[in-house]
PDB file of C-alpha atoms and ligand atoms in Angstrom:
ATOM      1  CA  UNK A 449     114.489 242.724 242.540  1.00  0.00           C
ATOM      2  CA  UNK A 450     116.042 241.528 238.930  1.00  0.00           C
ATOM      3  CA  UNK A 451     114.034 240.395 236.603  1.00  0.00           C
ATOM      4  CA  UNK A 452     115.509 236.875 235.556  1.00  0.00           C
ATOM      5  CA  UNK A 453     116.367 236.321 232.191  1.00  0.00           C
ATOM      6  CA  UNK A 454     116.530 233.115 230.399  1.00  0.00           C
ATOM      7  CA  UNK A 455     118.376 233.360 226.761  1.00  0.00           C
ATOM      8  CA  UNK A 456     119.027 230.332 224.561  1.00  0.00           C
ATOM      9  CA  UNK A 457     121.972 230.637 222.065  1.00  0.00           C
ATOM     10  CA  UNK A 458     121.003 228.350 219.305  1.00  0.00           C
ATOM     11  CA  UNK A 459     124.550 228.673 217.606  1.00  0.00           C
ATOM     12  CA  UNK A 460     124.657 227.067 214.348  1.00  0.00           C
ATOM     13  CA  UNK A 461     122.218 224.949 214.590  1.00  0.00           C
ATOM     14  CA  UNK A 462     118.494 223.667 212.996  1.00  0.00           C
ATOM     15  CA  UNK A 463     117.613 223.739 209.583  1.00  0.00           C
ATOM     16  CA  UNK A 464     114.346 226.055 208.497  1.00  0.00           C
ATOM     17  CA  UNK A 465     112.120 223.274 208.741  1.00  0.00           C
ATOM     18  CA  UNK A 466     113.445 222.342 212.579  1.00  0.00           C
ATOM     19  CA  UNK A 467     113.053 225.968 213.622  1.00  0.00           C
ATOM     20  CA  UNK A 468     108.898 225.677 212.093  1.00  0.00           C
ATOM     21  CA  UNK A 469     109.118 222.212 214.263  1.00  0.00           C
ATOM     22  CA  UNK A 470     110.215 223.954 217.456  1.00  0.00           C
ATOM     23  CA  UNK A 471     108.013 227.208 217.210  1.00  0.00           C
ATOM     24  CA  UNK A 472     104.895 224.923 216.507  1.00  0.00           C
ATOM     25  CA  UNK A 473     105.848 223.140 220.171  1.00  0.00           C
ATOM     26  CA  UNK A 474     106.541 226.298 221.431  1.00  0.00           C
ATOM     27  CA  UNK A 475     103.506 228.288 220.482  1.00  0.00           C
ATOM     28  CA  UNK A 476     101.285 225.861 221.866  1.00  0.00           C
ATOM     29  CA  UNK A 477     102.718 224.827 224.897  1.00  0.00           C
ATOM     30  CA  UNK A 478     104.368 228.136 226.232  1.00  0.00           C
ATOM     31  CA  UNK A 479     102.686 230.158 229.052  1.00  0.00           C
ATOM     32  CA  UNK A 480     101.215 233.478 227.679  1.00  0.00           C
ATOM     33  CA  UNK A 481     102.749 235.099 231.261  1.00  0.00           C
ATOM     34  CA  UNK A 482     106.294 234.072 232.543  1.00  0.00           C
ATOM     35  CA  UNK A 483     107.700 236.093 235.411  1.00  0.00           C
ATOM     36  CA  UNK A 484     111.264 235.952 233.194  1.00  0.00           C
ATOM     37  CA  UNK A 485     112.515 237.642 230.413  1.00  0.00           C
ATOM     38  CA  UNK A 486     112.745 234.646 227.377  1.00  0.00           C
ATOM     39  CA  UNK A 487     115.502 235.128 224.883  1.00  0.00           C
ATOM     40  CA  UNK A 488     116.211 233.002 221.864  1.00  0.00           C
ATOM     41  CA  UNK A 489     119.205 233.845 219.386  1.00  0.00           C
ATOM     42  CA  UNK A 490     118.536 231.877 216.733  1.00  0.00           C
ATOM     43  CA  UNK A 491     120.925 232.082 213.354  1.00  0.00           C
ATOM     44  CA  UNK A 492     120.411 235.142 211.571  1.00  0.00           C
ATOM     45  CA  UNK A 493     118.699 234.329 209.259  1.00  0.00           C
ATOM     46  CA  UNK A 494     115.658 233.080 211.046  1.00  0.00           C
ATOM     47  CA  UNK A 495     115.538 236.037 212.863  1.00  0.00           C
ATOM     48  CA  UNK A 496     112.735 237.349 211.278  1.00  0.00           C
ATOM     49  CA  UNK A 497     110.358 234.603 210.783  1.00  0.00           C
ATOM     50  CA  UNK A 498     111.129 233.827 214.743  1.00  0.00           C
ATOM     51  CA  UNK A 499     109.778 237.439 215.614  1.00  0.00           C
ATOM     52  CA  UNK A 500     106.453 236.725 213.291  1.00  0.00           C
ATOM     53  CA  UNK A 501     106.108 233.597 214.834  1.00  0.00           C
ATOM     54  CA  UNK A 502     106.385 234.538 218.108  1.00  0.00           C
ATOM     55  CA  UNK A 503     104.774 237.669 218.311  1.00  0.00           C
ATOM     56  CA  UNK A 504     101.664 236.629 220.688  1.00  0.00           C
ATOM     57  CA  UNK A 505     103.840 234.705 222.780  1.00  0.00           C
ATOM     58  CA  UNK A 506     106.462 236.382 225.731  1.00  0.00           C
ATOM     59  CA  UNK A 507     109.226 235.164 223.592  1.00  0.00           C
ATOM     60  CA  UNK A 508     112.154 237.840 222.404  1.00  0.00           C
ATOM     61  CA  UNK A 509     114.409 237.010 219.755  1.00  0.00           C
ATOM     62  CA  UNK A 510     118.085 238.287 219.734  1.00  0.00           C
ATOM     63  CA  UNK A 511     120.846 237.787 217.732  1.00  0.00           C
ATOM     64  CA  UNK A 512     124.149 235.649 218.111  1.00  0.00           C
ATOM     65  CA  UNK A 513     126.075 238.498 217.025  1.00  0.00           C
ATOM     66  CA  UNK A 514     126.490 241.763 214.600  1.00  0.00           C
ATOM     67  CA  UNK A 515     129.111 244.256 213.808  1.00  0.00           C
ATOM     68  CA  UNK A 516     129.553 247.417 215.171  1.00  0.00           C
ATOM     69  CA  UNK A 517     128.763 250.250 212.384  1.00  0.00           C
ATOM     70  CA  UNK A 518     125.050 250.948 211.065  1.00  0.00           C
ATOM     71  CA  UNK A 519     125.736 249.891 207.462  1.00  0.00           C
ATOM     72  CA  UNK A 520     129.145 249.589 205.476  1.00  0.00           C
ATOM     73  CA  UNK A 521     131.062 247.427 202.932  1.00  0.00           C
ATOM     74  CA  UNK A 522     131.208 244.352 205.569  1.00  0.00           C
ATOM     75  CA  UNK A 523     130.470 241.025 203.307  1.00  0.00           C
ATOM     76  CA  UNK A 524     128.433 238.605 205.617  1.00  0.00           C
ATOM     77  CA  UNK A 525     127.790 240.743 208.197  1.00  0.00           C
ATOM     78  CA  UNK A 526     124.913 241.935 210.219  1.00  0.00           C
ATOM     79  CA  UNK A 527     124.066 245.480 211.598  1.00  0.00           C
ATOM     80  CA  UNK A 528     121.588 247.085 214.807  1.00  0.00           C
ATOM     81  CA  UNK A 529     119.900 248.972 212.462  1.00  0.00           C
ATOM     82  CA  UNK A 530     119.354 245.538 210.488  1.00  0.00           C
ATOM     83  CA  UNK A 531     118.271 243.886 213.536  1.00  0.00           C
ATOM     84  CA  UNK A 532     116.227 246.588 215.131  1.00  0.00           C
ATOM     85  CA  UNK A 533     114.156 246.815 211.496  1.00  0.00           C
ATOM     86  CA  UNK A 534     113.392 242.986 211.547  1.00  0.00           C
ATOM     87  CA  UNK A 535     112.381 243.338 215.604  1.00  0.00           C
ATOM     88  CA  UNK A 536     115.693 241.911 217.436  1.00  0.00           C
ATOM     89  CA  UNK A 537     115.539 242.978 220.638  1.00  0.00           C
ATOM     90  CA  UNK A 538     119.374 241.086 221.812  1.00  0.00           C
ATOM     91  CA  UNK A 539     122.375 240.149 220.589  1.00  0.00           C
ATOM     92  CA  UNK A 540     124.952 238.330 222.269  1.00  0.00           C
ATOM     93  CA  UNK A 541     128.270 240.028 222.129  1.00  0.00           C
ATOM     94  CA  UNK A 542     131.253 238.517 222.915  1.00  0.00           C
ATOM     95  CA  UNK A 543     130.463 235.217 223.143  1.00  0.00           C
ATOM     96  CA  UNK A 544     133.905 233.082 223.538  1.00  0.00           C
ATOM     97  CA  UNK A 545     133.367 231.387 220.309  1.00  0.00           C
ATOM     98  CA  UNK A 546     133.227 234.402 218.537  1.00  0.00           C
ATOM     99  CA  UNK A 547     136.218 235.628 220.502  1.00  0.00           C
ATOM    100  CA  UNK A 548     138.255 232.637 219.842  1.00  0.00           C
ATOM    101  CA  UNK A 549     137.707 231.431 215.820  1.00  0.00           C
ATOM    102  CA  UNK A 550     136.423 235.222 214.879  1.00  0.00           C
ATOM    103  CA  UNK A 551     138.619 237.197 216.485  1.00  0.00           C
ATOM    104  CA  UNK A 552     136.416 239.618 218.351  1.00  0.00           C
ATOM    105  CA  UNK A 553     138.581 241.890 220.322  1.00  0.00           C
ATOM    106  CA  UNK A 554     138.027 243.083 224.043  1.00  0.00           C
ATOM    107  CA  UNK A 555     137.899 246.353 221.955  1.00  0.00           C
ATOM    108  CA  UNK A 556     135.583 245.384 219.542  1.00  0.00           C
ATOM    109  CA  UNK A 557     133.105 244.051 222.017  1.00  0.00           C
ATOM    110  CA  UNK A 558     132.766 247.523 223.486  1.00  0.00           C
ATOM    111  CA  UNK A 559     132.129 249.365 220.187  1.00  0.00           C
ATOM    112  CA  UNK A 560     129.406 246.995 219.533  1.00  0.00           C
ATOM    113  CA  UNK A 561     127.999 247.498 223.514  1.00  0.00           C
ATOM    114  CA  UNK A 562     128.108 250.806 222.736  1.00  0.00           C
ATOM    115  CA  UNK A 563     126.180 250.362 219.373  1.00  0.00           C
ATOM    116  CA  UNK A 564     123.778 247.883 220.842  1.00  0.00           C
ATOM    117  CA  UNK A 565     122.557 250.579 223.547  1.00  0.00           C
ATOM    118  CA  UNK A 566     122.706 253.235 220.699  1.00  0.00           C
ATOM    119  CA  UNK A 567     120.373 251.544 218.752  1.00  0.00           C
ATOM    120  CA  UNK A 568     117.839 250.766 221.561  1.00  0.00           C
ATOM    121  CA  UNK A 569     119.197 246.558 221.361  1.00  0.00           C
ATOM    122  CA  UNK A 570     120.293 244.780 224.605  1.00  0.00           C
ATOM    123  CA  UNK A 571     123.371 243.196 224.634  1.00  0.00           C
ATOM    124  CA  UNK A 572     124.152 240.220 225.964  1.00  0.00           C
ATOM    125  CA  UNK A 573     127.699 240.676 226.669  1.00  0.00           C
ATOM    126  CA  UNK A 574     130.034 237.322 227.395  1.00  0.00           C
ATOM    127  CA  UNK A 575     132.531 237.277 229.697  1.00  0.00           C
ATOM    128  CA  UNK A 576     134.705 234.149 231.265  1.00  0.00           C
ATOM    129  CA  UNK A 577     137.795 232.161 231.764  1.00  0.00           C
ATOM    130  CA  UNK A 578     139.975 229.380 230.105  1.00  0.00           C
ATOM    131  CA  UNK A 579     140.418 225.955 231.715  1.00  0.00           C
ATOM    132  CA  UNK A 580     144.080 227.265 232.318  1.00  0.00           C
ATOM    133  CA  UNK A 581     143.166 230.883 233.686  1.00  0.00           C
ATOM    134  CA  UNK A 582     141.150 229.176 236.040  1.00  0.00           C
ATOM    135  CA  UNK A 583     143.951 226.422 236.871  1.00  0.00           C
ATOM    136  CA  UNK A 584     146.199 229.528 237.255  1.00  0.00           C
ATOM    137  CA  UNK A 585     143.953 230.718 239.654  1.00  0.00           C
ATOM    138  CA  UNK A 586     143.509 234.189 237.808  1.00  0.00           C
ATOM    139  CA  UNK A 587     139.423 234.180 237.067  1.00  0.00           C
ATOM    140  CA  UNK A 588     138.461 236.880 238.893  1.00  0.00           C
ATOM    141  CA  UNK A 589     140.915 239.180 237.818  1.00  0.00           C
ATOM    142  CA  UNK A 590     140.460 237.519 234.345  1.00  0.00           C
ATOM    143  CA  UNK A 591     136.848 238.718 234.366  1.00  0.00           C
ATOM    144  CA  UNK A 592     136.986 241.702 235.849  1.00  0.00           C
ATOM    145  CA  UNK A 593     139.465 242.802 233.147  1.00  0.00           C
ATOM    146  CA  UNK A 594     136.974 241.681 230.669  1.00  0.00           C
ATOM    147  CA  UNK A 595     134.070 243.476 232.154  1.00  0.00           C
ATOM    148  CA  UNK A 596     135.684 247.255 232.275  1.00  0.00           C
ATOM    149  CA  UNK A 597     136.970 246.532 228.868  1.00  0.00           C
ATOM    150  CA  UNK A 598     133.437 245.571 227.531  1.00  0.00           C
ATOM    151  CA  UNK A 599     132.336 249.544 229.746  1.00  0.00           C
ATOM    152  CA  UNK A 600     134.286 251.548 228.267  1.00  0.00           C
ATOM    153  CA  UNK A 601     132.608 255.096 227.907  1.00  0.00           C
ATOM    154  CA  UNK A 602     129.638 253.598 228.927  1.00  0.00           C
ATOM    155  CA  UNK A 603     127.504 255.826 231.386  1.00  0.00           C
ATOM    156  CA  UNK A 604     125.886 254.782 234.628  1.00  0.00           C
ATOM    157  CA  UNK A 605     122.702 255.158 233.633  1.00  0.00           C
ATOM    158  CA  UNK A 606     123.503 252.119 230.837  1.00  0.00           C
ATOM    159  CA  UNK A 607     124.743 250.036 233.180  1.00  0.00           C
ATOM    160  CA  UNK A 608     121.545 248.376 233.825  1.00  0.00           C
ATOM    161  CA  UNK A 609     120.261 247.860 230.310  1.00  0.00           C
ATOM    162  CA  UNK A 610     123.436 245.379 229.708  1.00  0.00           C
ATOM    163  CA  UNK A 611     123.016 241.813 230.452  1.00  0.00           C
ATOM    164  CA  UNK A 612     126.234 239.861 231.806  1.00  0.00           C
ATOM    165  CA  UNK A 613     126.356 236.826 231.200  1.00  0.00           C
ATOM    166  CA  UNK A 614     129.264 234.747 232.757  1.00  0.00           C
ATOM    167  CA  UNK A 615     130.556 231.957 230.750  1.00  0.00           C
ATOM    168  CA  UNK A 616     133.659 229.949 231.626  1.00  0.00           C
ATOM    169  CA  UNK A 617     134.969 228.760 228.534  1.00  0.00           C
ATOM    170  CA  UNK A 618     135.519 225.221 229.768  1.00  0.00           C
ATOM    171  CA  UNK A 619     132.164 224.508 230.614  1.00  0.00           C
ATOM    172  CA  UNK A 620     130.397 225.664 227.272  1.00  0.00           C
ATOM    173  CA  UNK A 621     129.086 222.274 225.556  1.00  0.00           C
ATOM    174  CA  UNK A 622     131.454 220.384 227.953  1.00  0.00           C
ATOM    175  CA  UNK A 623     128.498 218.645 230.135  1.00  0.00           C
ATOM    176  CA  UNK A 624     130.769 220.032 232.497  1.00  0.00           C
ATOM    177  CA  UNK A 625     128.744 223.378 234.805  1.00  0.00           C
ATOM    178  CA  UNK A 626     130.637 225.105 237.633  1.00  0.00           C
ATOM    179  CA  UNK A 627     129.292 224.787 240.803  1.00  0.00           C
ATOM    180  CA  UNK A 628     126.382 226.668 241.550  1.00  0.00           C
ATOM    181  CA  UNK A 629     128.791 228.210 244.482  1.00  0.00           C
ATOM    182  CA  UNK A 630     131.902 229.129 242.286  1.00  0.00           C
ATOM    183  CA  UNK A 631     129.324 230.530 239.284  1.00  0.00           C
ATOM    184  CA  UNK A 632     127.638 232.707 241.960  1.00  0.00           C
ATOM    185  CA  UNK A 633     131.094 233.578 243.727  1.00  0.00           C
ATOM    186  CA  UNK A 634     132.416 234.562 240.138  1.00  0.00           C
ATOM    187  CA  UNK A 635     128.911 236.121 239.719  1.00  0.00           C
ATOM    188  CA  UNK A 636     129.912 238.343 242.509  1.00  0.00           C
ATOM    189  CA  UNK A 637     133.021 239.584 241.793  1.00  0.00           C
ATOM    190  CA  UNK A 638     131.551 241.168 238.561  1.00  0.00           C
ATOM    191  CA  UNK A 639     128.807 242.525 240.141  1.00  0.00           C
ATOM    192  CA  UNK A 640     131.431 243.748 242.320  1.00  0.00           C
ATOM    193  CA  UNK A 641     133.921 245.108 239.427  1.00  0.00           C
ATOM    194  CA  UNK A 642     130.680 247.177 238.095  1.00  0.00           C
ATOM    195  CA  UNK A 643     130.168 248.581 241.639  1.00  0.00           C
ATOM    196  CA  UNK A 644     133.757 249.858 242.023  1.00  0.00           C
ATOM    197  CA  UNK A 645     133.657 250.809 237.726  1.00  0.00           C
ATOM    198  CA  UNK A 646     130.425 252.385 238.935  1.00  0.00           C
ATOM    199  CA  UNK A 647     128.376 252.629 241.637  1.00  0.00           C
ATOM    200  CA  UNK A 648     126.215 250.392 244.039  1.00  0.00           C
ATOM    201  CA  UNK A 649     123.159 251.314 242.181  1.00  0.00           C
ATOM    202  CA  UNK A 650     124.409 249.976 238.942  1.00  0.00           C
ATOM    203  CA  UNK A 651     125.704 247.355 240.428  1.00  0.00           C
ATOM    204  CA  UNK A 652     122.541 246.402 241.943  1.00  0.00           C
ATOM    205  CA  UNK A 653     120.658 246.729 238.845  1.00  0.00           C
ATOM    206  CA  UNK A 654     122.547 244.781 236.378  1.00  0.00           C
ATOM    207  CA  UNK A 655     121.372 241.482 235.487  1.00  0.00           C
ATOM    208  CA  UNK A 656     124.024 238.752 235.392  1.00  0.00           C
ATOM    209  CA  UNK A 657     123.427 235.097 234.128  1.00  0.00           C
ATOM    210  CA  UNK A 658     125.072 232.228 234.227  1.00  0.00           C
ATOM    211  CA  UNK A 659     126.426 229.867 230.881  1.00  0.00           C
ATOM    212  CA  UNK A 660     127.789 226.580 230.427  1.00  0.00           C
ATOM    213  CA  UNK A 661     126.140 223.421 230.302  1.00  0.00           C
ATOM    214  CA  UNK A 662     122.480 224.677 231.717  1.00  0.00           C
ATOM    215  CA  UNK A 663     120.347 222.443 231.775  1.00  0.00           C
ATOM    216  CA  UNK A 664     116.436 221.701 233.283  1.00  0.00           C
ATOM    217  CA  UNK A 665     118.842 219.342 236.296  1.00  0.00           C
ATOM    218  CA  UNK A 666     121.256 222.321 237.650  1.00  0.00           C
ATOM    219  CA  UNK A 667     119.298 225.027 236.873  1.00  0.00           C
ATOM    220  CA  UNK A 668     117.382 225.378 240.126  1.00  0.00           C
ATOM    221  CA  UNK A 669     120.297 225.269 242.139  1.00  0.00           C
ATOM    222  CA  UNK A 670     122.137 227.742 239.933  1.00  0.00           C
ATOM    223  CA  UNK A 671     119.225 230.033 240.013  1.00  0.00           C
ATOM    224  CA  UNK A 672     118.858 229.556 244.461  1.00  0.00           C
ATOM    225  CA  UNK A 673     122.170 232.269 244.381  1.00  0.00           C
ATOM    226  CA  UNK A 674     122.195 235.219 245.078  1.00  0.00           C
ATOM    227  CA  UNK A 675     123.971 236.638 241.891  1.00  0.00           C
ATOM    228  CA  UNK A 676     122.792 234.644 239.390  1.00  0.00           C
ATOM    229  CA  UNK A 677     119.765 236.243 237.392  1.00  0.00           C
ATOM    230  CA  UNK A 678     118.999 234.160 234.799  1.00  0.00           C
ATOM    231  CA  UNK A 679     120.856 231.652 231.914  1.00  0.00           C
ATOM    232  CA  UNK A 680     122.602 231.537 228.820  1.00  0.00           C
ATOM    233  CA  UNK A 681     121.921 228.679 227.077  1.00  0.00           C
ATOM    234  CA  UNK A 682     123.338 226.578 224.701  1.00  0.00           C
ATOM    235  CA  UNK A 683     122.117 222.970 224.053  1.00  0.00           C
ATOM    236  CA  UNK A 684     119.546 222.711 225.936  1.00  0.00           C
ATOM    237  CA  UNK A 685     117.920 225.463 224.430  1.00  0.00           C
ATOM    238  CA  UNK A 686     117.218 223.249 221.160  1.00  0.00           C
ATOM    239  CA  UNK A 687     114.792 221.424 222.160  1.00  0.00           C
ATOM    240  CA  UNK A 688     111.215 223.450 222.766  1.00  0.00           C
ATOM    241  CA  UNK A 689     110.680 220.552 226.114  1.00  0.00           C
ATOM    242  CA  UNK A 690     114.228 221.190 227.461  1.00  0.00           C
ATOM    243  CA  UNK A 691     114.066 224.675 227.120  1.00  0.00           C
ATOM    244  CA  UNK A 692     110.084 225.371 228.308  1.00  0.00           C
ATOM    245  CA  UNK A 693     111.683 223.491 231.595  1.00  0.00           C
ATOM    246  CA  UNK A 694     114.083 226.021 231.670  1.00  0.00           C
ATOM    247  CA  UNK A 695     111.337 229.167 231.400  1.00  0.00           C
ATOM    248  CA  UNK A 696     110.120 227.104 233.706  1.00  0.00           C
ATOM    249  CA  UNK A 697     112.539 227.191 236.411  1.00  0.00           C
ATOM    250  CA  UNK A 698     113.352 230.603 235.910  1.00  0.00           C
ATOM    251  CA  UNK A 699     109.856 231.553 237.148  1.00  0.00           C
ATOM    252  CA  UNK A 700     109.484 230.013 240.323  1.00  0.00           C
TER     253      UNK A 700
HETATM  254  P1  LIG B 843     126.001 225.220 226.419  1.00  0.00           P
HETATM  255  O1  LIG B 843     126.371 226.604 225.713  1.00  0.00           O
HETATM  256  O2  LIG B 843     124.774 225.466 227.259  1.00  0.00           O
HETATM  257  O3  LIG B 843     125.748 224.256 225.300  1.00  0.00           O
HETATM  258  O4  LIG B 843     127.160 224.838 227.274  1.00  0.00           O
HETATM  259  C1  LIG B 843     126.284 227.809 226.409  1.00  0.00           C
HETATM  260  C2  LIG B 843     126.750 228.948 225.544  1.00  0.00           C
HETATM  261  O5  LIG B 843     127.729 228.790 224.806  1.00  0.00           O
HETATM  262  O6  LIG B 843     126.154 230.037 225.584  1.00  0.00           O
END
């Protein structure tokens, strides 16, 4: 069995006084025990007062992204080793906003894979098609290209501490959510590409969630397939109601 995971991606959003507003909400109304992995990526720099403040609840805090090498001349950026000292234990990689106004590469979303697992971080790596791939009818083998670009030199034994999370592009902060039944049928074709990339073991093991206009509504049904392990979420996420129904759901 995979353990479901339930990330919110806060993007640029909430000021420092909002994020005090939501962890007070959250503190006191969160269950000490969920069955589910909880994930928020809040902006960096609230990373580290979010892992204070949330240190005696189930809550892990990730980041929305970070660059590749341990330390350099690289004005604005983040690195692991950054993250990892202020107790990150995600990032998202690869989301397709950073791939489409920041220019993050197929290749540059393996290097930082590869230097998420180094340093001992889980990446959250994005994958997912364009209104027009998908009218084109090319999403699987859209995805699938994405996936063994993101593997690269990336051994079996890995596989499974990468999360997958599948976002078409067009539903991100559209209102508009595949079908539970496409999401899990593109679901399965990835967890298909990382069999044939791999093996059936790795396959098996890998966690793969769902993004794109989650919300407390679908998520049940999106959750009821068989490839779907968990959420990436967006708006919803922003609110500490929204997103407790969300934790919620995930751990029924
Ligand atoms: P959304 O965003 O839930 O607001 O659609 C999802 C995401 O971009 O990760």
């Amino acid at each position: 069995m995979r353990k479901r995971i339930i990330a919110g991606n806060w993007k640029m959003f909430k000021t420092a006084s909002e994020v005090e507003q939501f962890t007070d909400a959250l503190q006191s109304e969160i269950q000490q025990s969920t069955k589910v992995d909880v994930v928020i990526c809040p902006p960096a720099l609230y990373i580290a007062n979010l892992v204070q403040a949330t240190k005696n609840t189930p809550v892990n805090i990730g980041a929305q992204t970070m660059h590749n090498e341990k330390e350099g001349a690289f004005t604005g950026e983040i690195s692991p080793t950054m993250l990892t000292s202020v107790g990150a234990k995600y990032v998202i990689i690869g989301h397709s906003e950073r791939r489409q106004y920041f220019n993050e590469t197929d290749e540059w979303v393996n290097a930082k894979t590869i230097a998420a697992l180094e340093e001992g971080i889980t990446p959250i790596v994005c994958v997912g098609e364009s209104l027009e791939e998908r009218d084109a009818g090319v999403t699987v083998s859209t995805v699938e290209e994405q996936v063994s670009k993101a593997f690269a030199n990336i051994a079996a034994a890995d596989v499974e501490k990468i999360v997958i999370a599948y976002e078409p592009i067009w539903a991100i902060g559209t209102g508009k959510t595949a079908t539970a039944d496409d999401a899990n049928e593109v679901c399965g074709a990835i967890r298909h590409a990382v069999a044939t990339l791999y093996n059936g073991e790795a396959a098996n093991k890998v966690r793969i969630q769902y993004g794109g206009s989650v919300n407390p509504a679908n998520i049940d049904e999106l959750l009821s397939k068989e490839h779907i392990d968990g959420a990436l979420v967006g708006g919803a996420s922003l609110q500490t109601e929204s997103f407790l129904q969300l934790i919620e759901a995930g751990s029924k």
